Coordinates of C-alpha atoms and ligand atoms in Angstrom, one line a residue:
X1419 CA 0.0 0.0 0.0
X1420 CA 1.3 3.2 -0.9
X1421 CA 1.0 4.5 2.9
X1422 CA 0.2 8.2 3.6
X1423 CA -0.4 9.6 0.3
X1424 CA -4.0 10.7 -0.9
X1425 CA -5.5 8.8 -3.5
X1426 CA -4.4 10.4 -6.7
X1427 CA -6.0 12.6 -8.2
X1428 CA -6.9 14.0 -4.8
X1429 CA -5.6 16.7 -2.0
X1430 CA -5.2 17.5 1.0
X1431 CA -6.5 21.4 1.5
X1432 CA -4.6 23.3 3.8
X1433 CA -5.8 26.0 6.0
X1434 CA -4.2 28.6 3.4
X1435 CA -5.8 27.6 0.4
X1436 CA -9.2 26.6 2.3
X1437 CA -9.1 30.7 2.7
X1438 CA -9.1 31.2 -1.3
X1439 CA -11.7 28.1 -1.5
X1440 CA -13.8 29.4 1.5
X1441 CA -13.7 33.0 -0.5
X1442 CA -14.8 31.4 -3.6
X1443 CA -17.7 29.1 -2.1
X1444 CA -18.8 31.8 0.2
X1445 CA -18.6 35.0 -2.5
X1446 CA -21.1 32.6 -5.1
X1447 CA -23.5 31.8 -1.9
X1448 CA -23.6 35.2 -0.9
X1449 CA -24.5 36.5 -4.4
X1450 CA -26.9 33.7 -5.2
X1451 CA -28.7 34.5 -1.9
X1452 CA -29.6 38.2 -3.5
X1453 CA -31.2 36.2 -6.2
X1454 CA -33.4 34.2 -4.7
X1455 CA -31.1 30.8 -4.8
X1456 CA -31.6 28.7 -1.3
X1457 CA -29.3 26.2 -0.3
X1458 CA -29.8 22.7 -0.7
X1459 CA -27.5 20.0 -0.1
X1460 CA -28.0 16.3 -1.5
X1461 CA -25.7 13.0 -0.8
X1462 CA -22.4 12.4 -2.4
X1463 CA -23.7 9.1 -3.3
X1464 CA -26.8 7.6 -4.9
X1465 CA -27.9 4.9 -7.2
X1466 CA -26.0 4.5 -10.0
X1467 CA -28.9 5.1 -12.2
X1468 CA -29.7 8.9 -11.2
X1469 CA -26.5 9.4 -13.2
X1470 CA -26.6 6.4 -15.7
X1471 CA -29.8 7.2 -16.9
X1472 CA -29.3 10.7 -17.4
X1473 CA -26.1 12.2 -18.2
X1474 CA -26.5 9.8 -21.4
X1475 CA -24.7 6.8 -22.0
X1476 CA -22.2 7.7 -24.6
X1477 CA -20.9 10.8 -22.2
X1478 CA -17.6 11.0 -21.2
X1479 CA -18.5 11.2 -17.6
X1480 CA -20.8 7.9 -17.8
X1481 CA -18.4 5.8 -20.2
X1482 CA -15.2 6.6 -18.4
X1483 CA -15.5 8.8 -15.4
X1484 CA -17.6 7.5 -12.7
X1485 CA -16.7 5.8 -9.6
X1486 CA -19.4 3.1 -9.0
X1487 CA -19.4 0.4 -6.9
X1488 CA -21.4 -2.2 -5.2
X1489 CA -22.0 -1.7 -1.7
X1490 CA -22.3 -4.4 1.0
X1491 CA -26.0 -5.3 0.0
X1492 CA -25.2 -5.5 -3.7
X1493 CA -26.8 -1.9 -4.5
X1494 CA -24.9 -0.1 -7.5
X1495 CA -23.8 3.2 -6.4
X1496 CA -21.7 5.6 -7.5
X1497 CA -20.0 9.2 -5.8
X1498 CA -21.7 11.8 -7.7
X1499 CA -19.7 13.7 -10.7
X1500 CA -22.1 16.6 -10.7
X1501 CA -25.3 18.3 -9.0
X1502 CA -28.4 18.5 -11.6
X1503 CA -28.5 15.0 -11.6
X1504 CA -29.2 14.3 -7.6
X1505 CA -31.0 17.7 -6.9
X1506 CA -33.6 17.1 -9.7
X1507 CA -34.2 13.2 -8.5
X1508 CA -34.0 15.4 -5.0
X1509 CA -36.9 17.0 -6.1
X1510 CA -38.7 14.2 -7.1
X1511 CA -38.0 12.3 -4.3
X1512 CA -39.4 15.5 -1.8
X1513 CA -42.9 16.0 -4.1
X1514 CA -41.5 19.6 -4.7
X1515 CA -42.2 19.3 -8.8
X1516 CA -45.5 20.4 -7.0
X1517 CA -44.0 23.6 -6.0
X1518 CA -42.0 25.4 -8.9
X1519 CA -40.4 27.2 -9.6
X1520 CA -37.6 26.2 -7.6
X1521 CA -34.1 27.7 -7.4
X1522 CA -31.4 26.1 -5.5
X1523 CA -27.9 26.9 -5.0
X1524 CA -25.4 23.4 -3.7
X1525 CA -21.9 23.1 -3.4
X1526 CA -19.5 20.4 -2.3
X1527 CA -17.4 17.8 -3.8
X1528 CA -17.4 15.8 -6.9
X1529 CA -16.0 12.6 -8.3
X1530 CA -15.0 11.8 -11.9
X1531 CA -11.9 9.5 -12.8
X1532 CA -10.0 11.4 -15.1
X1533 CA -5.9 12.3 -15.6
X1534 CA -5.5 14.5 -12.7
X1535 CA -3.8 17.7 -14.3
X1536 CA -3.4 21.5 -12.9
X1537 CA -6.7 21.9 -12.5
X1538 CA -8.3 18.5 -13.1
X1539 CA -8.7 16.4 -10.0
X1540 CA -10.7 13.4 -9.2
X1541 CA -12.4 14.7 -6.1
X1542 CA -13.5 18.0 -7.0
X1543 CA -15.6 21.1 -6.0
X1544 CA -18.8 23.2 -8.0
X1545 CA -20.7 25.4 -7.0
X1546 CA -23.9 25.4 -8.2
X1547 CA -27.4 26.8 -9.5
X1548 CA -30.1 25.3 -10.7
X1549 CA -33.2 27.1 -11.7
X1550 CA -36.6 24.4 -12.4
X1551 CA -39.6 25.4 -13.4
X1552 CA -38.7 28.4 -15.9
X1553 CA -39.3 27.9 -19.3
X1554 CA -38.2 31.4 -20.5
X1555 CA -35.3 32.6 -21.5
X1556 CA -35.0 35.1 -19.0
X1557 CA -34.5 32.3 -16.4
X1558 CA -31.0 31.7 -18.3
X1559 CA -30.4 35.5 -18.8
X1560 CA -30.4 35.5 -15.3
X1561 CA -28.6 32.5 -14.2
X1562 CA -25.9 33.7 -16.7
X1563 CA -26.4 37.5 -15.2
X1564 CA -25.7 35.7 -11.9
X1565 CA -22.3 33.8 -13.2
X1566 CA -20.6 37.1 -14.5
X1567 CA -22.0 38.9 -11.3
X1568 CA -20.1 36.3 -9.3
X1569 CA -17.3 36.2 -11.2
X1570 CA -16.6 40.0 -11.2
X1571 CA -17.3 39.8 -7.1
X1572 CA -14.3 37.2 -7.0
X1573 CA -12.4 40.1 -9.5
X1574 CA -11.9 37.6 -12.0
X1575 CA -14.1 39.7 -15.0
X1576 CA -11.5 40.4 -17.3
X1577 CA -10.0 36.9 -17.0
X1578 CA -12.9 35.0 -18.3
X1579 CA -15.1 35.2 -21.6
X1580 CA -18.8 34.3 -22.0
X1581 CA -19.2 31.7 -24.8
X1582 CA -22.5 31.0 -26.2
X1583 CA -24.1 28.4 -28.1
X1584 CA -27.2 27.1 -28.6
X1585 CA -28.3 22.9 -29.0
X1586 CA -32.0 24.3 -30.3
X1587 CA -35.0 21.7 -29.3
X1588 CA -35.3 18.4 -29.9
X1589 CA -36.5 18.7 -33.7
X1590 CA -33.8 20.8 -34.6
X1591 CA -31.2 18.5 -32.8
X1592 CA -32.3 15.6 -34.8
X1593 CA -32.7 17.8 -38.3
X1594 CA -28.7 18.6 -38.0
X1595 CA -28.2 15.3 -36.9
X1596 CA -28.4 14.0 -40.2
X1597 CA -26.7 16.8 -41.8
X1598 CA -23.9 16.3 -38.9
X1599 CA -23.2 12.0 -39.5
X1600 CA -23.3 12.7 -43.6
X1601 CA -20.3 15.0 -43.5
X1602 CA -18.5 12.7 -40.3
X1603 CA -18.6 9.5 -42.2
X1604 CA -16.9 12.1 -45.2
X1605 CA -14.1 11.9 -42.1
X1606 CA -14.4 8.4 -40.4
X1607 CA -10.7 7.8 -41.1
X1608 CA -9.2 11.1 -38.9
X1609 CA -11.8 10.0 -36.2
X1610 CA -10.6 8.7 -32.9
X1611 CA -12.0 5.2 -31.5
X1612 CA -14.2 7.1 -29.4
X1613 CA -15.8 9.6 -31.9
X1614 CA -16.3 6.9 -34.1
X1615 CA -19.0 5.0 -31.3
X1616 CA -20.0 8.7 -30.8
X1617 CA -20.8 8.4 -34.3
X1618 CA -23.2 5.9 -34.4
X1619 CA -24.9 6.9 -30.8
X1620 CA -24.4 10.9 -30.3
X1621 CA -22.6 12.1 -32.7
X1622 CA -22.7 16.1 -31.3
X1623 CA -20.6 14.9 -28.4
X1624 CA -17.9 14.6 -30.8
X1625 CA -17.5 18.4 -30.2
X1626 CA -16.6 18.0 -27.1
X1627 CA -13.9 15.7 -27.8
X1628 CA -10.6 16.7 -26.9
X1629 CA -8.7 14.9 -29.1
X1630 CA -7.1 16.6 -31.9
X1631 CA -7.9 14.5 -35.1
X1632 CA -11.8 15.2 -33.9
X1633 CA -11.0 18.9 -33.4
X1634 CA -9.6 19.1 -37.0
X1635 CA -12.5 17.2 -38.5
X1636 CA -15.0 19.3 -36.0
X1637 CA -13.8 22.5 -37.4
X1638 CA -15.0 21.7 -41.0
X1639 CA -18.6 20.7 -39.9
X1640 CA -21.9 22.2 -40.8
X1641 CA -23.1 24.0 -37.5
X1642 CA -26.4 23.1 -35.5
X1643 CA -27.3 26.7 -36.2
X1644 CA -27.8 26.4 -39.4
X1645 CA -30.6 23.8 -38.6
X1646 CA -32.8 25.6 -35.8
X1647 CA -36.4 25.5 -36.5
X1648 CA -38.2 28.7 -35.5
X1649 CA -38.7 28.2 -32.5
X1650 CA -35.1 27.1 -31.4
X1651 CA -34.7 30.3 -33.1
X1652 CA -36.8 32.7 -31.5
X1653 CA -35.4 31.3 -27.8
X1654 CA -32.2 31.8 -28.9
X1655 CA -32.9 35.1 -30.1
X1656 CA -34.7 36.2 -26.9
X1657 CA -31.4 35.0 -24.6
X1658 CA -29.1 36.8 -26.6
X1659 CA -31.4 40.2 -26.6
X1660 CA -31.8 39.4 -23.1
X1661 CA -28.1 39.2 -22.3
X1662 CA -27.5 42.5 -24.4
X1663 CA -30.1 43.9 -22.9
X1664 CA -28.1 43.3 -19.3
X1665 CA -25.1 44.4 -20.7
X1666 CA -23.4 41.2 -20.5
X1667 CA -20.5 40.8 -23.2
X1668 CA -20.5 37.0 -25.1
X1669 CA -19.0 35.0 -28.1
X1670 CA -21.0 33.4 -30.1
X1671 CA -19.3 29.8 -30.5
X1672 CA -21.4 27.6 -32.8
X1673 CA -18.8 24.3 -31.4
X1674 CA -19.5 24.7 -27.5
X1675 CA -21.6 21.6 -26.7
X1676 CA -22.3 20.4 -23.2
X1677 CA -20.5 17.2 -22.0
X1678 CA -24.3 15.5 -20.9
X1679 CA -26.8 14.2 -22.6
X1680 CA -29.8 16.6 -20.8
X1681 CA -28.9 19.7 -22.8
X1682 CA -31.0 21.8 -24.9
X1683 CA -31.4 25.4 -26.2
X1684 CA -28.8 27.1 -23.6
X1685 CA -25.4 26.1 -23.6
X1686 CA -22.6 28.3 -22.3
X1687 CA -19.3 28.4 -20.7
X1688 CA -16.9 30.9 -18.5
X1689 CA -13.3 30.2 -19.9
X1690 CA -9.7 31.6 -19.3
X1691 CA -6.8 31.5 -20.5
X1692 CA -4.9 31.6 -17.4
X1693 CA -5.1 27.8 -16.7
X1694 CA -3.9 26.0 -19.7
X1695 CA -6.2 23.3 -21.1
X1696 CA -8.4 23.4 -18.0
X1697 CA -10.3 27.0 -19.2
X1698 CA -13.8 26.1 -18.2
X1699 CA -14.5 27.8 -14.8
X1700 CA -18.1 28.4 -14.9
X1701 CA -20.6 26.1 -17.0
X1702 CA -24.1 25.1 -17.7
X1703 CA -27.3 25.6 -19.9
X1704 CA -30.6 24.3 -19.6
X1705 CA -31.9 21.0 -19.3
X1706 CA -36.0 20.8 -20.4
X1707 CA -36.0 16.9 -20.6
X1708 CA -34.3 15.9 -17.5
X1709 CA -36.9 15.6 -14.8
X1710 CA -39.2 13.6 -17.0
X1711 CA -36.3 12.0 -18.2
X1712 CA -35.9 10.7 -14.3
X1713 CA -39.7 9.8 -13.9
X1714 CA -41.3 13.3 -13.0
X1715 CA -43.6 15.7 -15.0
X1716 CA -42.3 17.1 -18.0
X1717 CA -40.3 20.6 -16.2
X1718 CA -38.5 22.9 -18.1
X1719 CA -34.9 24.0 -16.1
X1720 CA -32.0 25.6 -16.6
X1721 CA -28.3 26.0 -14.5
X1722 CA -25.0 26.0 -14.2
X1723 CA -21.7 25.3 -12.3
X1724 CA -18.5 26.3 -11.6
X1725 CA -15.1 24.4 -10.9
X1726 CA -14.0 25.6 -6.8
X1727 CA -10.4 24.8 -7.7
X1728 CA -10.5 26.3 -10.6
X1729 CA -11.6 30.0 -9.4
X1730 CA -9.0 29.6 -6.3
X1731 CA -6.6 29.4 -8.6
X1732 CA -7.2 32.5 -10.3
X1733 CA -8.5 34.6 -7.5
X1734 CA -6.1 37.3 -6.1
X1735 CA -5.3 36.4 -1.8
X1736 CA -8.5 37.1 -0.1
X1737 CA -8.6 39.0 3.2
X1738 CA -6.5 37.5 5.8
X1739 CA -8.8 35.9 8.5
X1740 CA -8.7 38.7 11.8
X1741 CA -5.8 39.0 13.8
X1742 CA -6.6 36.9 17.2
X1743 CA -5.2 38.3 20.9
X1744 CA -2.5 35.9 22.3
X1745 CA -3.5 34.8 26.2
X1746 CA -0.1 33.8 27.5
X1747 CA -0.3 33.3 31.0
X1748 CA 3.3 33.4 32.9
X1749 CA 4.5 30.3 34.4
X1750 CA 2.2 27.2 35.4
X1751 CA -0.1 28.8 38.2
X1752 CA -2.2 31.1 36.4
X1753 CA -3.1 28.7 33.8
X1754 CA -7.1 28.3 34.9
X1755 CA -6.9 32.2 35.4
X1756 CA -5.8 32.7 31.9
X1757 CA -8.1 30.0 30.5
X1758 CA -11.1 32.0 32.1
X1759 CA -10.1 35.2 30.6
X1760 CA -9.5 33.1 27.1
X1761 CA -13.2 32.5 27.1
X1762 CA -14.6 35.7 28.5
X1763 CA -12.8 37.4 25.5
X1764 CA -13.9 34.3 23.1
X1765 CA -17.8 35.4 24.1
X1766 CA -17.0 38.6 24.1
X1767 CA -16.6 38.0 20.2
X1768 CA -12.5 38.4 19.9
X1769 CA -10.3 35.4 17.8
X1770 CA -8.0 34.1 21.0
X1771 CA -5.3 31.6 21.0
X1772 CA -3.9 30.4 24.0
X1773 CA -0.8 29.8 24.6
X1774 CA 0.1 27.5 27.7
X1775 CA 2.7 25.2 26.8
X1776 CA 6.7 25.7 26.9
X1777 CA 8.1 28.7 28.5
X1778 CA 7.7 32.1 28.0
X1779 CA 10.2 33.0 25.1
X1780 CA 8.0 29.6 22.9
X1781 CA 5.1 31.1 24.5
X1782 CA 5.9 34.4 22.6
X1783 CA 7.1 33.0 19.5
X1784 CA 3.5 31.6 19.3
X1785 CA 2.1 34.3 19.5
X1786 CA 4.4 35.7 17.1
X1787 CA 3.9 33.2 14.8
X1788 CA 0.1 33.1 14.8
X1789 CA 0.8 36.8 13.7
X1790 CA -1.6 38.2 16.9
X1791 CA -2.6 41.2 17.0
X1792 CA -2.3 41.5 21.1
X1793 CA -0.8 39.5 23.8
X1794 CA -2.6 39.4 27.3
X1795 CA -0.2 38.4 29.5
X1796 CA -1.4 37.0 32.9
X1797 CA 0.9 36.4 35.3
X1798 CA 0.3 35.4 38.8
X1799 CA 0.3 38.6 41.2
X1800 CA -1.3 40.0 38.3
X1801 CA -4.0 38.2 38.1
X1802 CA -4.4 38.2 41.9
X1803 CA -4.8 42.1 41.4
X1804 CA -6.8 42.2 38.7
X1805 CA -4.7 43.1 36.1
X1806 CA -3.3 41.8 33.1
X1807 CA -0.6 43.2 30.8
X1808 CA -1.1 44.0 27.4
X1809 CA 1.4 44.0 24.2
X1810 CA 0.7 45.8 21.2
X1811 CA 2.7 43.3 18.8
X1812 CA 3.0 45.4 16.1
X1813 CA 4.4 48.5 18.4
X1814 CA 5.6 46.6 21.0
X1815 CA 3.9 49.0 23.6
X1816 CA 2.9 47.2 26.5
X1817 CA 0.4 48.5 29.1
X1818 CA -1.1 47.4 32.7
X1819 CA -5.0 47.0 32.1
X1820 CA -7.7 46.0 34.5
X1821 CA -9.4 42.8 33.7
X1822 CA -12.6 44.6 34.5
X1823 CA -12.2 46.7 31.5
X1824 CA -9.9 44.2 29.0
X1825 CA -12.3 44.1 26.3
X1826 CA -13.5 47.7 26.3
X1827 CA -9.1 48.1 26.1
X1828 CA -8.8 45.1 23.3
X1829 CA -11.8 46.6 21.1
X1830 CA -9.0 48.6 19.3
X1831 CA -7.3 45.6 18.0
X1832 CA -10.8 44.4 16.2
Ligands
ATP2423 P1 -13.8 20.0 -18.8 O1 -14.1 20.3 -20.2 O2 -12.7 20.9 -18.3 O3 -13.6 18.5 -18.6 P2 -16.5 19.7 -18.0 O4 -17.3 20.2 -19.2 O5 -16.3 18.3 -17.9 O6 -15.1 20.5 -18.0 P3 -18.6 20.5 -16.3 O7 -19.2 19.1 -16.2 O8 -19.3 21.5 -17.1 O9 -17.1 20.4 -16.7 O10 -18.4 21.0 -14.8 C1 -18.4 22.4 -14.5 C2 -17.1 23.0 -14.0 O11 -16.5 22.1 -13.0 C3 -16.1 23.0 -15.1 O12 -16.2 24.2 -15.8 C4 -14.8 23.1 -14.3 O13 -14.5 24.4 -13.8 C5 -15.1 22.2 -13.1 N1 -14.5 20.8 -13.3 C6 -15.0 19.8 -14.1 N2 -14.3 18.7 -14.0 C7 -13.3 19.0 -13.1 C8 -12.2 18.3 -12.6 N3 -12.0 17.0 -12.9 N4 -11.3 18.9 -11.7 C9 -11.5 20.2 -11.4 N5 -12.6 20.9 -11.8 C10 -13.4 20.4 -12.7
MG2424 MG1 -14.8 16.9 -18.2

């Protein structure tokens, strides 16, 4: 066994980077809150099917990504590689396709076996919207509207482009599809292994592929635009006066498809440059078949979500968490003493470390180290008068305050 390392393509988050994750996490909530997004939060794991069935069996997620198993009593399960999947069978499960629209914001990790690269992991984390309910295209207007809003609140605007396509409606999807195969069996020989099942299953997905004999052969194709029936049209049409209308900047680009089965209509993504091949940070579109797809009422829905990892990388630092106040209490006997005041101050609402172990020169160097703001030093007469003294770490000043009035003295250092 190869002893104390993570699994690959997995990592240990330490309190630094947790900040920028924290940042990134917290700064989407926050924004989706103004919009009207509650938090949900579904298992990690769930039958097999909620994925299998869905995400469509020729996607790269379902033929090579997931990690499914068989648990003790046989059931197929497998760690979930994204959110729509388990919040819409979430909604069916509760009876809330009774209560749309419903817009729900989830975040946590995900699971998809891939090559773990800068950026590409095996345990992952999205954040995530999903909007059911909606069948206007407003609904994506706004989810989009609520991407770039987040985005520029983590001050990563002019890093990241808006690309926009759309897959039309079902008609229009099987219209090109013709069109599509005709000129790819012009190509079957410059095809990879995989495009060439693609080809006979789901032959868009070959957009997606990364390889680069299908992205020569892609580049050639006829484009799903050219096959929208009116009404694919008009929807498309709508989003993009709707997005103009917002003031929200976008490139048209007729080759983004969506990695899942579920899509139509809406497809965009949030790229960079900044991270090499991994430029997706914030994607989605909307998903009209799903629900019914899983069992429920037919329920038109739209959504997206964004790579955690992804935006921590590109984020500037965030704020530093706040300074705390160093409690060092001077030799063994006042340790109680100093442990009370610890908490008093820890109600009080002030960030405290105490420092109790080692002598007084560690003691210090802890308090140094922890980069405190203050040091309440407590030693033994002092406490038995009442009094504690307090260092100003970044002056050095040092002053004799009554405990009575320590936190009223302290609230400077806030
Ligand atoms: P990619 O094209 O990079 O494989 P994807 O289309 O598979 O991305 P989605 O399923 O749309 O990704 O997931 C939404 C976001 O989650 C991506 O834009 C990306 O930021 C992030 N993401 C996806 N897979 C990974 C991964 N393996 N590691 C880290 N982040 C990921
Ligand atoms: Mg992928």
């Amino acid at each position: 066994m190869p002893a104390l390392q993570p699994v690959r393509g997995t990592r240990d988050i330490l309190p630094e980077e947790m900040l920028r994750h924290r940042h990134v996490e917290q700064t989407a909530f926050e924004i989706a809150a103004r919009y009207g997004f509650a938090e949900i939060s579904t298992p990690i794991f769930e039958f097999t099917e909620v994925f299998s069935r869905t995400l469509g069996d020729t996607s790269d997620i379902v033929t090579k990504e997931m990690y499914a198993f068989k648990d003790r009593s046989g059931d197929s399960i497998t760690l979930r590689p994204e959110c729509t999947a388990g919040v819409v069978r979430a909604v069916l499960s509760n009876g809330l396709a009774q209560h749309l629209p419903l817009k729900f914001f989830c975040r946590g990790p995900m699971f998809r076996y891939e090559r773990p690269q800068k950026g590409r992991q095996r345990q992952f984390h999205q954040v995530d919207v999903e909007v059911l309910g909606v069948a206007q295209p407003l609904a994506d207007v706004e989810i989009i509207a609520l991407g770039a809003h987040i985005l520029e609140a983590l001050g990563v605007s002019e890093k990241v482009t808006l690309e926009l396509n759309t897959l039309g409606d079902g008609e229009s999807r099987n219209a090109y599809r013709k069109i599509l195969v005709e000129y790819l069996e012009q190509h079957r020989g410059r095809l990879s292994d995989d495009s060439l099942a693609r080809l006979e299953r789901n032959p868009l997905r070959i957009f997606d592929s990364k390889d680069e004999g299908d992205r020569a052969v892609v580049a050639g194709a006829p484009l799903l635009t050219d096959s929208l029936n009116g009404a694919s049209r008009e929807f498309f049409d709508a989003l993009c006066e709707g997005l103009q209308a917002a003031g929200i900047a976008y490139r048209l680009n007729p080759h983004l498809v969506r990695g899942l089965d579920y899509y139509c209509h809406t497809a965009f993504e949030f790229t960079t440059e900044a991270l090499g091949a991994q430029g997706a940070v914030l994607a989605g579109g909307r998903y009209d078949g799903l629900m019914e797809q899983m069992g429920g009422p037919p329920t038109p829905a739209t959504g997206w979500a964004a790579g955690v990892e992804r935006l921590a990388m590109l984020i500037e630092d965030p704020a530093p968490p706040v300074r705390p106040i160093a409690v060092v209490p001077i030799g063994d006997g006042p340790h109680h003493g100093a442990f009370g005041v610890a908490q008093r101050l820890r109600r009080a609402g002030f960030a405290v470390d105490l420092g109790f172990s080692g002598n007084l020169g560690k003691r210090m160097k802890r308090a140094n180290k922890i980069n405190a703001r203050a040091t309440v030093l407590l030693g033994e007469d002092e406490l038995a008068r009442g009094a504690a003294t307090v260092r100003d770490m970044d002056t050095g000043e040092q002053s004799d305050v009554p405990l009575a009035s320590l936190e009223t003295h302290l609230a400077r250092y806030r």
